[in-house]
PDB file of C-alpha atoms and ligand atoms in Angstrom:
ATOM      1  CA  MET A   1     -10.317  -8.679 -11.334  1.00  0.00           C
ATOM      2  CA  SER A   2     -11.265 -11.335  -8.835  1.00  0.00           C
ATOM      3  CA  THR A   3     -11.474 -10.573  -5.142  1.00  0.00           C
ATOM      4  CA  GLU A   4      -9.414 -13.653  -4.346  1.00  0.00           C
ATOM      5  CA  LEU A   5      -5.683 -14.070  -4.886  1.00  0.00           C
ATOM      6  CA  THR A   6      -4.290 -17.580  -4.709  1.00  0.00           C
ATOM      7  CA  PHE A   7      -0.687 -18.401  -3.845  1.00  0.00           C
ATOM      8  CA  LYS A   8      -0.263 -19.767  -7.389  1.00  0.00           C
ATOM      9  CA  GLN A   9      -1.510 -16.504  -8.946  1.00  0.00           C
ATOM     10  CA  TYR A  10       0.836 -14.579  -6.619  1.00  0.00           C
ATOM     11  CA  GLN A  11       3.751 -16.849  -7.619  1.00  0.00           C
ATOM     12  CA  ASP A  12       2.921 -16.601 -11.349  1.00  0.00           C
ATOM     13  CA  GLY A  13       2.936 -12.813 -10.943  1.00  0.00           C
ATOM     14  CA  LEU A  14       6.328 -12.854  -9.247  1.00  0.00           C
ATOM     15  CA  ALA A  15       7.733 -15.038 -12.035  1.00  0.00           C
ATOM     16  CA  ASN A  16       6.667 -12.330 -14.515  1.00  0.00           C
ATOM     17  CA  ASP A  17       7.597  -9.275 -12.389  1.00  0.00           C
ATOM     18  CA  VAL A  18       3.944  -8.511 -11.621  1.00  0.00           C
ATOM     19  CA  PHE A  19       3.414  -7.875  -7.916  1.00  0.00           C
ATOM     20  CA  TRP A  20      -0.096  -8.664  -6.685  1.00  0.00           C
ATOM     21  CA  GLY A  21      -1.532  -7.500  -3.407  1.00  0.00           C
ATOM     22  CA  LEU A  22      -4.919  -7.325  -1.710  1.00  0.00           C
ATOM     23  CA  LEU A  23      -6.408  -3.911  -0.900  1.00  0.00           C
ATOM     24  CA  CYS A  24      -8.909  -3.886   1.968  1.00  0.00           C
ATOM     25  CA  ASP A  25     -12.211  -2.102   1.223  1.00  0.00           C
ATOM     26  CA  ASP A  26     -12.826  -1.605   4.944  1.00  0.00           C
ATOM     27  CA  CYS A  27      -9.538  -0.148   6.253  1.00  0.00           C
ATOM     28  CA  GLY A  28      -7.456   0.628   3.139  1.00  0.00           C
ATOM     29  CA  SER A  29      -4.528  -1.605   4.165  1.00  0.00           C
ATOM     30  CA  TYR A  30      -2.661  -3.915   1.815  1.00  0.00           C
ATOM     31  CA  THR A  31      -2.097  -7.605   2.419  1.00  0.00           C
ATOM     32  CA  THR A  32       0.636  -9.454   0.564  1.00  0.00           C
ATOM     33  CA  PRO A  33       1.552 -12.285   0.160  1.00  0.00           C
ATOM     34  CA  PRO A  34      -2.087 -13.371  -0.227  1.00  0.00           C
ATOM     35  CA  GLN A  35      -4.244 -14.337   2.718  1.00  0.00           C
ATOM     36  CA  LYS A  36      -7.979 -14.907   3.117  1.00  0.00           C
ATOM     37  CA  VAL A  37      -8.417 -11.886   5.390  1.00  0.00           C
ATOM     38  CA  CYS A  38      -6.927  -8.391   5.755  1.00  0.00           C
ATOM     39  CA  ARG A  39      -3.846  -8.566   7.960  1.00  0.00           C
ATOM     40  CA  SER A  40      -4.793  -5.272   9.614  1.00  0.00           C
ATOM     41  CA  CYS A  41      -8.509  -5.629  10.403  1.00  0.00           C
ATOM     42  CA  GLY A  42      -9.509  -9.189   9.479  1.00  0.00           C
ATOM     43  CA  SER A  43     -12.006  -8.085   6.812  1.00  0.00           C
ATOM     44  CA  THR A  44     -12.713 -10.359   3.846  1.00  0.00           C
ATOM     45  CA  ALA A  45     -13.623  -7.385   1.591  1.00  0.00           C
ATOM     46  CA  LEU A  46     -10.405  -7.482  -0.437  1.00  0.00           C
ATOM     47  CA  GLN A  47      -9.641  -6.390  -3.999  1.00  0.00           C
ATOM     48  CA  VAL A  48      -6.742  -7.785  -6.003  1.00  0.00           C
ATOM     49  CA  VAL A  49      -4.497  -4.915  -7.096  1.00  0.00           C
ATOM     50  CA  GLU A  50      -1.151  -4.640  -8.853  1.00  0.00           C
ATOM     51  CA  LEU A  51       1.548  -3.039  -6.706  1.00  0.00           C
ATOM     52  CA  GLU A  52       4.141  -0.566  -7.912  1.00  0.00           C
ATOM     53  CA  LYS A  53       7.535  -1.866  -9.005  1.00  0.00           C
ATOM     54  CA  SER A  54       9.455   0.419  -6.642  1.00  0.00           C
ATOM     55  CA  GLY A  55       9.445   1.611  -3.071  1.00  0.00           C
ATOM     56  CA  PHE A  56      11.570   2.782  -0.154  1.00  0.00           C
ATOM     57  CA  ILE A  57      13.324   0.754   2.529  1.00  0.00           C
ATOM     58  CA  ARG A  58      11.674   1.459   5.883  1.00  0.00           C
ATOM     59  CA  THR A  59      13.612  -1.079   7.953  1.00  0.00           C
ATOM     60  CA  PHE A  60      15.916  -4.047   7.451  1.00  0.00           C
ATOM     61  CA  THR A  61      17.956  -6.680   9.225  1.00  0.00           C
ATOM     62  CA  VAL A  62      20.983  -8.770   8.370  1.00  0.00           C
ATOM     63  CA  ILE A  63      20.340 -12.493   8.780  1.00  0.00           C
ATOM     64  CA  ARG A  64      23.480 -14.262   9.983  1.00  0.00           C
ATOM     65  CA  VAL A  65      21.881 -17.493  11.239  1.00  0.00           C
ATOM     66  CA  ALA A  66      19.353 -18.940   8.804  1.00  0.00           C
ATOM     67  CA  ALA A  67      17.231 -21.997   8.202  1.00  0.00           C
ATOM     68  CA  GLU A  68      18.706 -25.084   6.595  1.00  0.00           C
ATOM     69  CA  GLY A  69      19.345 -24.594   2.884  1.00  0.00           C
ATOM     70  CA  MET A  70      19.738 -20.820   3.074  1.00  0.00           C
ATOM     71  CA  ASN A  71      23.036 -19.076   2.579  1.00  0.00           C
ATOM     72  CA  PRO A  72      23.624 -16.352   5.211  1.00  0.00           C
ATOM     73  CA  PRO A  73      24.515 -13.599   5.628  1.00  0.00           C
ATOM     74  CA  PHE A  74      21.796 -11.786   3.654  1.00  0.00           C
ATOM     75  CA  VAL A  75      19.741  -8.599   4.034  1.00  0.00           C
ATOM     76  CA  VAL A  76      15.952  -8.740   4.552  1.00  0.00           C
ATOM     77  CA  ALA A  77      14.094  -5.446   4.203  1.00  0.00           C
ATOM     78  CA  LEU A  78      10.584  -4.073   4.655  1.00  0.00           C
ATOM     79  CA  VAL A  79       9.776  -1.772   1.744  1.00  0.00           C
ATOM     80  CA  GLU A  80       6.863   0.655   1.451  1.00  0.00           C
ATOM     81  CA  THR A  81       5.534   1.245  -2.054  1.00  0.00           C
ATOM     82  CA  ALA A  82       4.045   4.576  -3.153  1.00  0.00           C
ATOM     83  CA  SER A  83       0.495   3.350  -2.519  1.00  0.00           C
ATOM     84  CA  GLY A  84       1.389   2.341   1.041  1.00  0.00           C
ATOM     85  CA  ALA A  85       1.763  -1.419   0.618  1.00  0.00           C
ATOM     86  CA  TRP A  86       4.508  -2.949   2.758  1.00  0.00           C
ATOM     87  CA  VAL A  87       6.402  -5.866   1.249  1.00  0.00           C
ATOM     88  CA  MET A  88       9.292  -7.965   2.543  1.00  0.00           C
ATOM     89  CA  GLY A  89      12.176  -9.470   0.624  1.00  0.00           C
ATOM     90  CA  ASN A  90      15.932  -9.713   0.242  1.00  0.00           C
ATOM     91  CA  VAL A  91      18.113  -6.807  -0.887  1.00  0.00           C
ATOM     92  CA  ILE A  92      20.242  -8.492  -3.526  1.00  0.00           C
ATOM     93  CA  ASN A  93      22.828  -5.956  -4.610  1.00  0.00           C
ATOM     94  CA  ILE A  94      24.555  -5.173  -1.317  1.00  0.00           C
ATOM     95  CA  ASP A  95      27.280  -6.832   0.702  1.00  0.00           C
ATOM     96  CA  PRO A  96      25.459  -7.783   3.949  1.00  0.00           C
ATOM     97  CA  ASN A  97      28.623  -6.992   5.903  1.00  0.00           C
ATOM     98  CA  GLU A  98      28.458  -3.405   4.615  1.00  0.00           C
ATOM     99  CA  ALA A  99      24.736  -2.858   5.391  1.00  0.00           C
ATOM    100  CA  GLY A 100      24.171   0.110   7.702  1.00  0.00           C
ATOM    101  CA  MET A 101      21.530   2.623   8.733  1.00  0.00           C
ATOM    102  CA  GLU A 102      22.057   4.554   5.490  1.00  0.00           C
ATOM    103  CA  LEU A 103      19.822   1.915   3.855  1.00  0.00           C
ATOM    104  CA  ILE A 104      16.761   3.387   5.587  1.00  0.00           C
ATOM    105  CA  GLY A 105      14.899   5.520   3.054  1.00  0.00           C
ATOM    106  CA  ARG A 106      16.814   4.233   0.024  1.00  0.00           C
ATOM    107  CA  LYS A 107      14.772   3.668  -3.122  1.00  0.00           C
ATOM    108  CA  VAL A 108      14.607   0.122  -4.496  1.00  0.00           C
ATOM    109  CA  THR A 109      13.016  -1.658  -7.412  1.00  0.00           C
ATOM    110  CA  LEU A 110      11.025  -4.838  -6.890  1.00  0.00           C
ATOM    111  CA  SER A 111      11.847  -8.037  -8.740  1.00  0.00           C
ATOM    112  CA  SER A 112      11.861 -11.723  -7.994  1.00  0.00           C
ATOM    113  CA  ARG A 113      14.122 -14.691  -8.257  1.00  0.00           C
ATOM    114  CA  PRO A 114      13.599 -18.423  -8.100  1.00  0.00           C
ATOM    115  CA  VAL A 115      14.633 -19.975  -4.803  1.00  0.00           C
ATOM    116  CA  LYS A 116      15.098 -23.579  -3.831  1.00  0.00           C
ATOM    117  CA  GLY A 117      12.434 -24.778  -1.450  1.00  0.00           C
ATOM    118  CA  ASP A 118      13.644 -26.158   1.861  1.00  0.00           C
ATOM    119  CA  ILE A 119      12.458 -29.366   3.483  1.00  0.00           C
ATOM    120  CA  TYR A 120       9.346 -27.579   4.811  1.00  0.00           C
ATOM    121  CA  ALA A 121       8.321 -25.920   1.515  1.00  0.00           C
ATOM    122  CA  CYS A 122       5.981 -27.195  -1.183  1.00  0.00           C
ATOM    123  CA  GLY A 123       8.794 -27.003  -3.740  1.00  0.00           C
ATOM    124  CA  ASP A 124      10.774 -24.298  -5.443  1.00  0.00           C
ATOM    125  CA  ILE A 125       9.161 -20.833  -5.436  1.00  0.00           C
ATOM    126  CA  HIS A 126       9.785 -17.280  -6.559  1.00  0.00           C
ATOM    127  CA  SER A 127      10.806 -14.867  -3.850  1.00  0.00           C
ATOM    128  CA  LEU A 128      10.355 -11.093  -3.835  1.00  0.00           C
ATOM    129  CA  CYS A 129      13.642  -9.188  -3.796  1.00  0.00           C
ATOM    130  CA  PHE A 130      14.871  -5.602  -4.007  1.00  0.00           C
ATOM    131  CA  THR A 131      17.601  -3.844  -5.926  1.00  0.00           C
ATOM    132  CA  LEU A 132      19.052  -0.603  -4.557  1.00  0.00           C
ATOM    133  CA  LEU A 133      18.933   2.247  -7.057  1.00  0.00           C
TER     134      LEU A 133
HETATM  135 ZN1   ZN B 201      -8.612  -4.160   6.568  1.00  0.00          ZN
END
């Protein structure tokens, strides 16, 4: 596979439940969504890899004040996959008003959903999201 991952390739993957990331040859960290350099060390020696479709919630927050066009409250989580990639998205099958510390460590599956772009976006996109198991 190529060593470069474009935003379009990343989006096409999300639309088909394929989760692409970049694995750094120099430090072993993952970068996703795609960037030109490793987000940990700045290296450009990156391989495109497919990420697992599940992981564990490591931290989260409940968004109660959001940008125009969004519909708060909603839960945003950081999830660590088995390979060590960290990904961010919304937890979609929980009442945000019921979210508590028991979410930390819960297993989730990765998926995506189409979201309406706001006035600052380049149009509608797919957004990574998580489902509690
Ligand atoms: Zn690196």
